[in-house]
Amino acid sequence: MVFGPVVADGLAIAASRQTNRITAFDAATGDEVWSVVDQDTTISMPAVADGVLYLSTSTDDFSSGSVVARDVTTGDELWRATGHGESQGSSPVIYDDLVIAGSHSQGTVTAYDRATGERAWRHAVGTAVTSSQLVT
């Protein structure tokens, strides 16, 4: 694990860079609730809103990545926005009906519709995005 877990909806959810495994634990007892292996690795802290877990991912060779939405209670994948670019260190953030994430490899910040994963907008920032955005 590179980044700490997110705690929401009674769960502590962590993603392992080494194994591509995403695991949810009962926050009160530590018991494992669910665990899935993703096709990509996660090198950022996940975000949770309204029962959905959002992750920004990187392929194992760091050539690309996705933004992924999963059901927080089961770990089931709801949608995957491919072609996002490798996202090491750039955690997704939630703003209204959007999930926003940066790309280290593409030097972009992109917003996706939280319900569908459709891209709402993308802007090049001229350099790698390696930390999370801040929403106030």
Coordinates of N, CA and C in Angstrom, one line a residue:
M1 N 0.8 -1.2 0.0 CA 0.0 0.0 0.0 C 0.9 1.2 0.0
V2 N 0.6 2.2 -0.8 CA 1.4 3.4 -0.9 C 0.7 4.5 -0.2
F3 N -0.6 4.7 -0.3 CA -1.4 5.7 0.4 C -2.3 5.0 1.4
G4 N -2.7 5.8 2.4 CA -3.6 5.3 3.5 C -4.9 5.0 3.0
P5 N -5.7 4.3 3.8 CA -7.1 3.9 3.4 C -8.0 5.1 3.5
V6 N -9.2 4.9 2.9 CA -10.3 5.9 3.0 C -11.3 5.2 4.0
V7 N -11.9 5.9 4.8 CA -12.9 5.4 5.8 C -14.2 6.1 5.5
A8 N -15.2 5.3 5.1 CA -16.5 5.8 4.8 C -17.5 4.6 4.9
D9 N -18.8 5.0 5.2 CA -19.8 4.0 5.3 C -19.5 2.8 6.1
G10 N -18.8 3.0 7.2 CA -18.4 1.9 8.1 C -17.3 1.0 7.7
L11 N -16.7 1.4 6.5 CA -15.6 0.5 6.0 C -14.3 1.3 5.9
A12 N -13.2 0.6 6.1 CA -11.9 1.1 5.8 C -11.4 0.4 4.5
I13 N -11.2 1.2 3.5 CA -10.9 0.6 2.2 C -9.5 1.0 1.7
A14 N -8.7 0.0 1.4 CA -7.3 0.2 1.0 C -7.0 -0.5 -0.3
A15 N -6.0 0.1 -1.0 CA -5.6 -0.4 -2.3 C -4.1 -0.7 -2.3
S16 N -3.7 -1.9 -2.8 CA -2.3 -2.3 -2.8 C -1.7 -2.1 -4.1
R17 N -0.6 -1.3 -4.2 CA 0.1 -1.2 -5.5 C 0.7 -2.5 -5.9
Q18 N 1.2 -3.2 -5.0 CA 2.0 -4.4 -5.3 C 1.1 -5.6 -5.9
T19 N -0.1 -5.7 -5.4 CA -1.0 -6.8 -5.8 C -2.2 -6.4 -6.6
N20 N -2.4 -5.1 -6.8 CA -3.6 -4.6 -7.5 C -4.9 -4.9 -6.7
R21 N -4.8 -5.3 -5.5 CA -5.9 -5.7 -4.7 C -6.5 -4.5 -4.0
I22 N -7.8 -4.4 -4.0 CA -8.6 -3.4 -3.2 C -9.4 -4.2 -2.2
T23 N -9.2 -3.8 -0.9 CA -9.9 -4.6 0.2 C -10.6 -3.6 1.1
A24 N -11.9 -4.0 1.4 CA -12.7 -3.3 2.4 C -12.7 -4.1 3.7
F25 N -12.5 -3.4 4.8 CA -12.6 -4.0 6.1 C -13.7 -3.3 6.9
D26 N -14.3 -4.0 7.8 CA -15.2 -3.4 8.7 C -14.4 -2.4 9.6
A27 N -14.7 -1.2 9.6 CA -13.9 -0.2 10.3 C -14.0 -0.4 11.9
A28 N -15.0 -1.0 12.4 CA -15.1 -1.3 13.8 C -14.4 -2.5 14.3
T29 N -14.4 -3.6 13.4 CA -13.9 -4.9 13.8 C -12.6 -5.3 13.1
G30 N -12.4 -4.7 12.0 CA -11.2 -5.1 11.2 C -11.5 -6.3 10.3
D31 N -12.7 -6.9 10.4 CA -13.0 -8.1 9.5 C -13.1 -7.7 8.1
E32 N -12.5 -8.5 7.2 CA -12.6 -8.3 5.8 C -14.0 -8.4 5.3
V33 N -14.5 -7.4 4.5 CA -15.9 -7.4 4.0 C -15.9 -7.9 2.6
W34 N -14.9 -7.4 1.8 CA -14.8 -7.8 0.4 C -13.4 -7.5 -0.1
S35 N -12.9 -8.2 -1.1 CA -11.6 -7.9 -1.7 C -11.7 -8.3 -3.2
V36 N -11.2 -7.4 -4.0 CA -11.1 -7.7 -5.5 C -9.7 -7.3 -6.0
V37 N -9.3 -8.0 -7.1 CA -8.1 -7.7 -7.8 C -8.5 -6.9 -9.0
D38 N -7.9 -5.7 -9.2 CA -8.2 -4.8 -10.3 C -7.2 -5.2 -11.4
Q39 N -7.6 -4.8 -12.7 CA -6.6 -5.0 -13.8 C -5.5 -4.1 -13.7
D40 N -5.6 -2.9 -13.0 CA -4.6 -1.9 -12.9 C -4.2 -1.8 -11.4
T41 N -3.2 -1.0 -11.2 CA -2.7 -0.7 -9.8 C -3.2 0.7 -9.4
T42 N -3.4 0.8 -8.1 CA -3.8 2.1 -7.5 C -2.7 2.7 -6.7
I43 N -2.2 3.9 -7.1 CA -1.1 4.5 -6.4 C -1.6 5.9 -5.9
S44 N -2.8 5.9 -5.3 CA -3.4 7.1 -4.8 C -4.5 6.7 -3.8
M45 N -5.0 7.6 -3.0 CA -6.0 7.4 -2.0 C -7.4 7.4 -2.7
P46 N -8.2 6.4 -2.5 CA -9.5 6.4 -3.1 C -10.4 7.5 -2.5
A47 N -11.5 7.7 -3.1 CA -12.6 8.6 -2.6 C -13.9 7.9 -2.6
V48 N -14.8 8.3 -1.7 CA -16.1 7.6 -1.5 C -17.2 8.7 -1.4
A49 N -18.2 8.5 -2.2 CA -19.4 9.4 -2.1 C -20.6 8.6 -2.5
D50 N -21.7 8.8 -1.7 CA -23.0 8.2 -2.0 C -22.9 6.7 -2.3
G51 N -22.1 6.0 -1.5 CA -22.1 4.5 -1.7 C -21.2 4.1 -2.9
V52 N -20.4 5.0 -3.4 CA -19.6 4.6 -4.6 C -18.1 4.9 -4.2
L53 N -17.2 4.0 -4.5 CA -15.8 4.1 -4.3 C -15.2 4.5 -5.7
Y54 N -14.4 5.6 -5.7 CA -13.7 6.1 -6.9 C -12.2 5.9 -6.7
L55 N -11.6 5.4 -7.8 CA -10.1 5.2 -7.8 C -9.5 5.7 -9.1
S56 N -8.3 6.2 -9.0 CA -7.6 6.5 -10.2 C -6.5 5.5 -10.3
T57 N -6.2 4.9 -11.4 CA -5.3 3.8 -11.5 C -4.2 4.0 -12.6
S58 N -3.3 3.1 -12.5 CA -2.2 3.1 -13.5 C -2.0 1.7 -14.0
T59 N -1.6 1.5 -15.2 CA -1.3 0.2 -15.7 C 0.1 -0.2 -15.1
D60 N 0.4 -1.5 -15.1 CA 1.6 -1.9 -14.4 C 2.9 -1.3 -15.0
D61 N 2.8 -1.0 -16.3 CA 4.0 -0.4 -16.9 C 3.9 1.2 -16.9
F62 N 2.9 1.7 -16.2 CA 2.7 3.2 -16.1 C 2.5 3.9 -17.4
S63 N 2.0 3.2 -18.4 CA 1.8 3.8 -19.7 C 0.4 4.5 -19.9
S64 N -0.5 4.0 -19.0 CA -1.9 4.6 -19.1 C -2.6 4.3 -17.7
G65 N -3.9 4.5 -17.7 CA -4.6 4.3 -16.5 C -6.1 4.7 -16.7
S66 N -6.9 4.5 -15.7 CA -8.3 4.7 -15.7 C -8.8 5.4 -14.5
V67 N -10.0 5.9 -14.5 CA -10.7 6.2 -13.3 C -11.9 5.2 -13.2
V68 N -12.0 4.6 -12.0 CA -12.9 3.5 -11.8 C -13.9 3.8 -10.7
A69 N -15.1 3.4 -10.9 CA -16.2 3.5 -9.9 C -16.6 2.1 -9.5
R70 N -16.6 1.8 -8.2 CA -17.0 0.5 -7.6 C -18.1 0.7 -6.5
D71 N -19.0 -0.2 -6.4 CA -20.0 -0.3 -5.4 C -19.2 -0.4 -4.0
V72 N -19.4 0.5 -3.1 CA -18.6 0.4 -1.9 C -19.0 -0.8 -1.0
T73 N -20.2 -1.3 -1.1 CA -20.6 -2.4 -0.3 C -20.2 -3.8 -0.8
T74 N -19.9 -3.9 -2.1 CA -19.6 -5.2 -2.7 C -18.2 -5.2 -3.5
G75 N -17.7 -4.0 -3.9 CA -16.5 -3.9 -4.7 C -16.8 -4.1 -6.2
D76 N -18.0 -4.4 -6.5 CA -18.3 -4.6 -8.0 C -18.0 -3.3 -8.8
E77 N -17.5 -3.5 -9.9 CA -17.2 -2.4 -10.8 C -18.5 -1.9 -11.4
L78 N -18.7 -0.5 -11.3 CA -19.8 0.1 -11.9 C -19.5 0.7 -13.3
W79 N -18.3 1.3 -13.4 CA -17.9 1.9 -14.7 C -16.4 2.1 -14.6
R80 N -15.8 2.2 -15.8 CA -14.3 2.4 -16.0 C -14.1 3.4 -17.1
A81 N -13.5 4.5 -16.8 CA -13.1 5.5 -17.9 C -11.7 5.3 -18.3
T82 N -11.5 4.6 -19.4 CA -10.2 4.3 -19.8 C -9.5 5.4 -20.6
G83 N -8.2 5.4 -20.8 CA -7.5 6.4 -21.5 C -7.3 7.7 -20.7
H84 N -7.5 7.6 -19.4 CA -7.3 8.7 -18.5 C -5.8 9.2 -18.4
G85 N -5.0 8.2 -18.5 CA -3.5 8.5 -18.3 C -3.2 8.0 -16.9
E86 N -1.9 7.7 -16.7 CA -1.4 7.1 -15.5 C -1.6 8.1 -14.4
S87 N -2.0 7.6 -13.2 CA -2.4 8.5 -12.1 C -1.7 8.5 -10.8
Q88 N -0.4 8.0 -10.9 CA 0.3 7.9 -9.6 C 0.3 9.1 -8.8
G89 N -0.2 9.0 -7.5 CA -0.2 10.1 -6.6 C -1.4 11.1 -6.7
S90 N -2.2 11.0 -7.7 CA -3.3 11.9 -7.9 C -4.6 11.2 -7.6
S91 N -5.1 11.5 -6.3 CA -6.3 10.9 -5.9 C -7.5 11.6 -6.4
P92 N -8.6 10.9 -6.8 CA -9.8 11.5 -7.3 C -10.5 12.3 -6.2
V93 N -11.2 13.4 -6.6 CA -12.0 14.2 -5.6 C -13.4 14.3 -6.2
I94 N -14.3 14.5 -5.3 CA -15.7 14.6 -5.7 C -16.2 16.1 -5.6
Y95 N -16.8 16.5 -6.7 CA -17.4 17.9 -6.7 C -18.8 17.7 -7.4
D96 N -19.8 18.0 -6.6 CA -21.2 17.8 -7.1 C -21.4 16.5 -7.8
D97 N -21.7 16.5 -9.1 CA -22.0 15.3 -9.8 C -20.8 14.8 -10.6
L98 N -19.6 15.3 -10.3 CA -18.4 15.0 -11.0 C -17.4 14.3 -10.1
V99 N -16.5 13.4 -10.7 CA -15.3 12.9 -10.0 C -14.2 13.5 -10.8
I100 N -13.2 14.1 -10.2 CA -12.1 14.9 -10.9 C -10.8 14.2 -10.5
A101 N -10.0 13.9 -11.5 CA -8.7 13.3 -11.2 C -7.6 13.9 -12.1
G102 N -6.4 13.9 -11.6 CA -5.3 14.3 -12.5 C -4.5 13.1 -13.1
S103 N -3.7 13.4 -14.1 CA -2.9 12.4 -14.7 C -1.5 12.8 -14.7
H104 N -0.6 12.0 -14.1 CA 0.8 12.2 -14.1 C 1.4 12.2 -15.5
S105 N 1.0 11.1 -16.3 CA 1.7 11.0 -17.6 C 1.2 11.9 -18.6
Q106 N -0.1 12.3 -18.5 CA -0.7 13.2 -19.5 C -0.6 14.7 -19.1
G107 N -0.4 15.0 -17.9 CA -0.4 16.4 -17.4 C -1.7 17.0 -17.6
T108 N -2.8 16.3 -17.2 CA -4.1 16.8 -17.4 C -4.9 16.6 -16.1
V109 N -6.0 17.4 -16.0 CA -7.0 17.3 -15.0 C -8.3 17.0 -15.7
T110 N -9.0 15.9 -15.3 CA -10.2 15.5 -16.1 C -11.3 15.3 -15.1
A111 N -12.5 15.7 -15.5 CA -13.8 15.5 -14.8 C -14.6 14.5 -15.5
Y112 N -15.2 13.6 -14.7 CA -16.1 12.5 -15.2 C -17.4 12.6 -14.5
D113 N -18.5 12.3 -15.2 CA -19.8 12.2 -14.6 C -19.8 11.1 -13.6
R114 N -20.2 11.3 -12.4 CA -20.1 10.3 -11.3 C -21.0 9.1 -11.6
A115 N -22.1 9.3 -12.3 CA -23.1 8.2 -12.5 C -22.7 7.3 -13.7
T116 N -22.1 7.9 -14.7 CA -21.8 7.2 -16.0 C -20.4 7.0 -16.3
G117 N -19.5 7.8 -15.8 CA -18.1 7.7 -16.2 C -17.8 8.5 -17.5
E118 N -18.8 9.1 -18.1 CA -18.6 9.9 -19.3 C -17.7 11.1 -18.9
R119 N -16.8 11.4 -19.8 CA -15.9 12.6 -19.6 C -16.7 13.9 -19.8
A120 N -16.6 14.8 -18.8 CA -17.3 16.1 -18.8 C -16.4 17.1 -19.3
W121 N -15.1 17.1 -18.9 CA -14.1 18.1 -19.4 C -12.7 17.6 -19.1
R122 N -11.8 18.1 -19.9 CA -10.4 17.8 -19.6 C -9.5 19.0 -20.0
H123 N -8.5 19.3 -19.1 CA -7.7 20.5 -19.4 C -6.2 20.1 -19.2
A124 N -5.4 20.4 -20.1 CA -3.9 20.2 -19.9 C -3.4 21.3 -19.0
V125 N -2.5 20.9 -18.1 CA -2.0 21.9 -17.1 C -0.5 22.1 -17.4
G126 N 0.1 21.4 -18.4 CA 1.5 21.7 -18.8 C 2.5 20.9 -18.0
T127 N 2.1 20.1 -17.0 CA 3.1 19.3 -16.3 C 2.4 18.2 -15.6
A128 N 3.2 17.2 -15.1 CA 2.6 16.1 -14.4 C 1.7 16.5 -13.2
V129 N 0.6 15.9 -13.0 CA -0.2 16.1 -11.8 C 0.0 14.9 -10.9
T130 N 0.7 15.2 -9.8 CA 1.1 14.1 -8.9 C 0.6 14.3 -7.5
S131 N -0.3 15.2 -7.3 CA -1.0 15.3 -6.0 C -2.5 15.5 -6.2
S132 N -3.2 15.4 -5.1 CA -4.7 15.5 -5.3 C -5.1 17.0 -5.4
Q133 N -6.2 17.2 -6.1 CA -6.8 18.5 -6.2 C -7.5 18.8 -4.8
L134 N -7.8 20.0 -4.6 CA -8.6 20.4 -3.4 C -9.9 21.0 -3.8
V135 N -11.0 20.5 -3.2 CA -12.3 21.1 -3.5 C -12.8 21.7 -2.2
T136 N -13.2 23.0 -2.3 CA -13.7 23.7 -1.1 C -15.1 24.2 -1.3

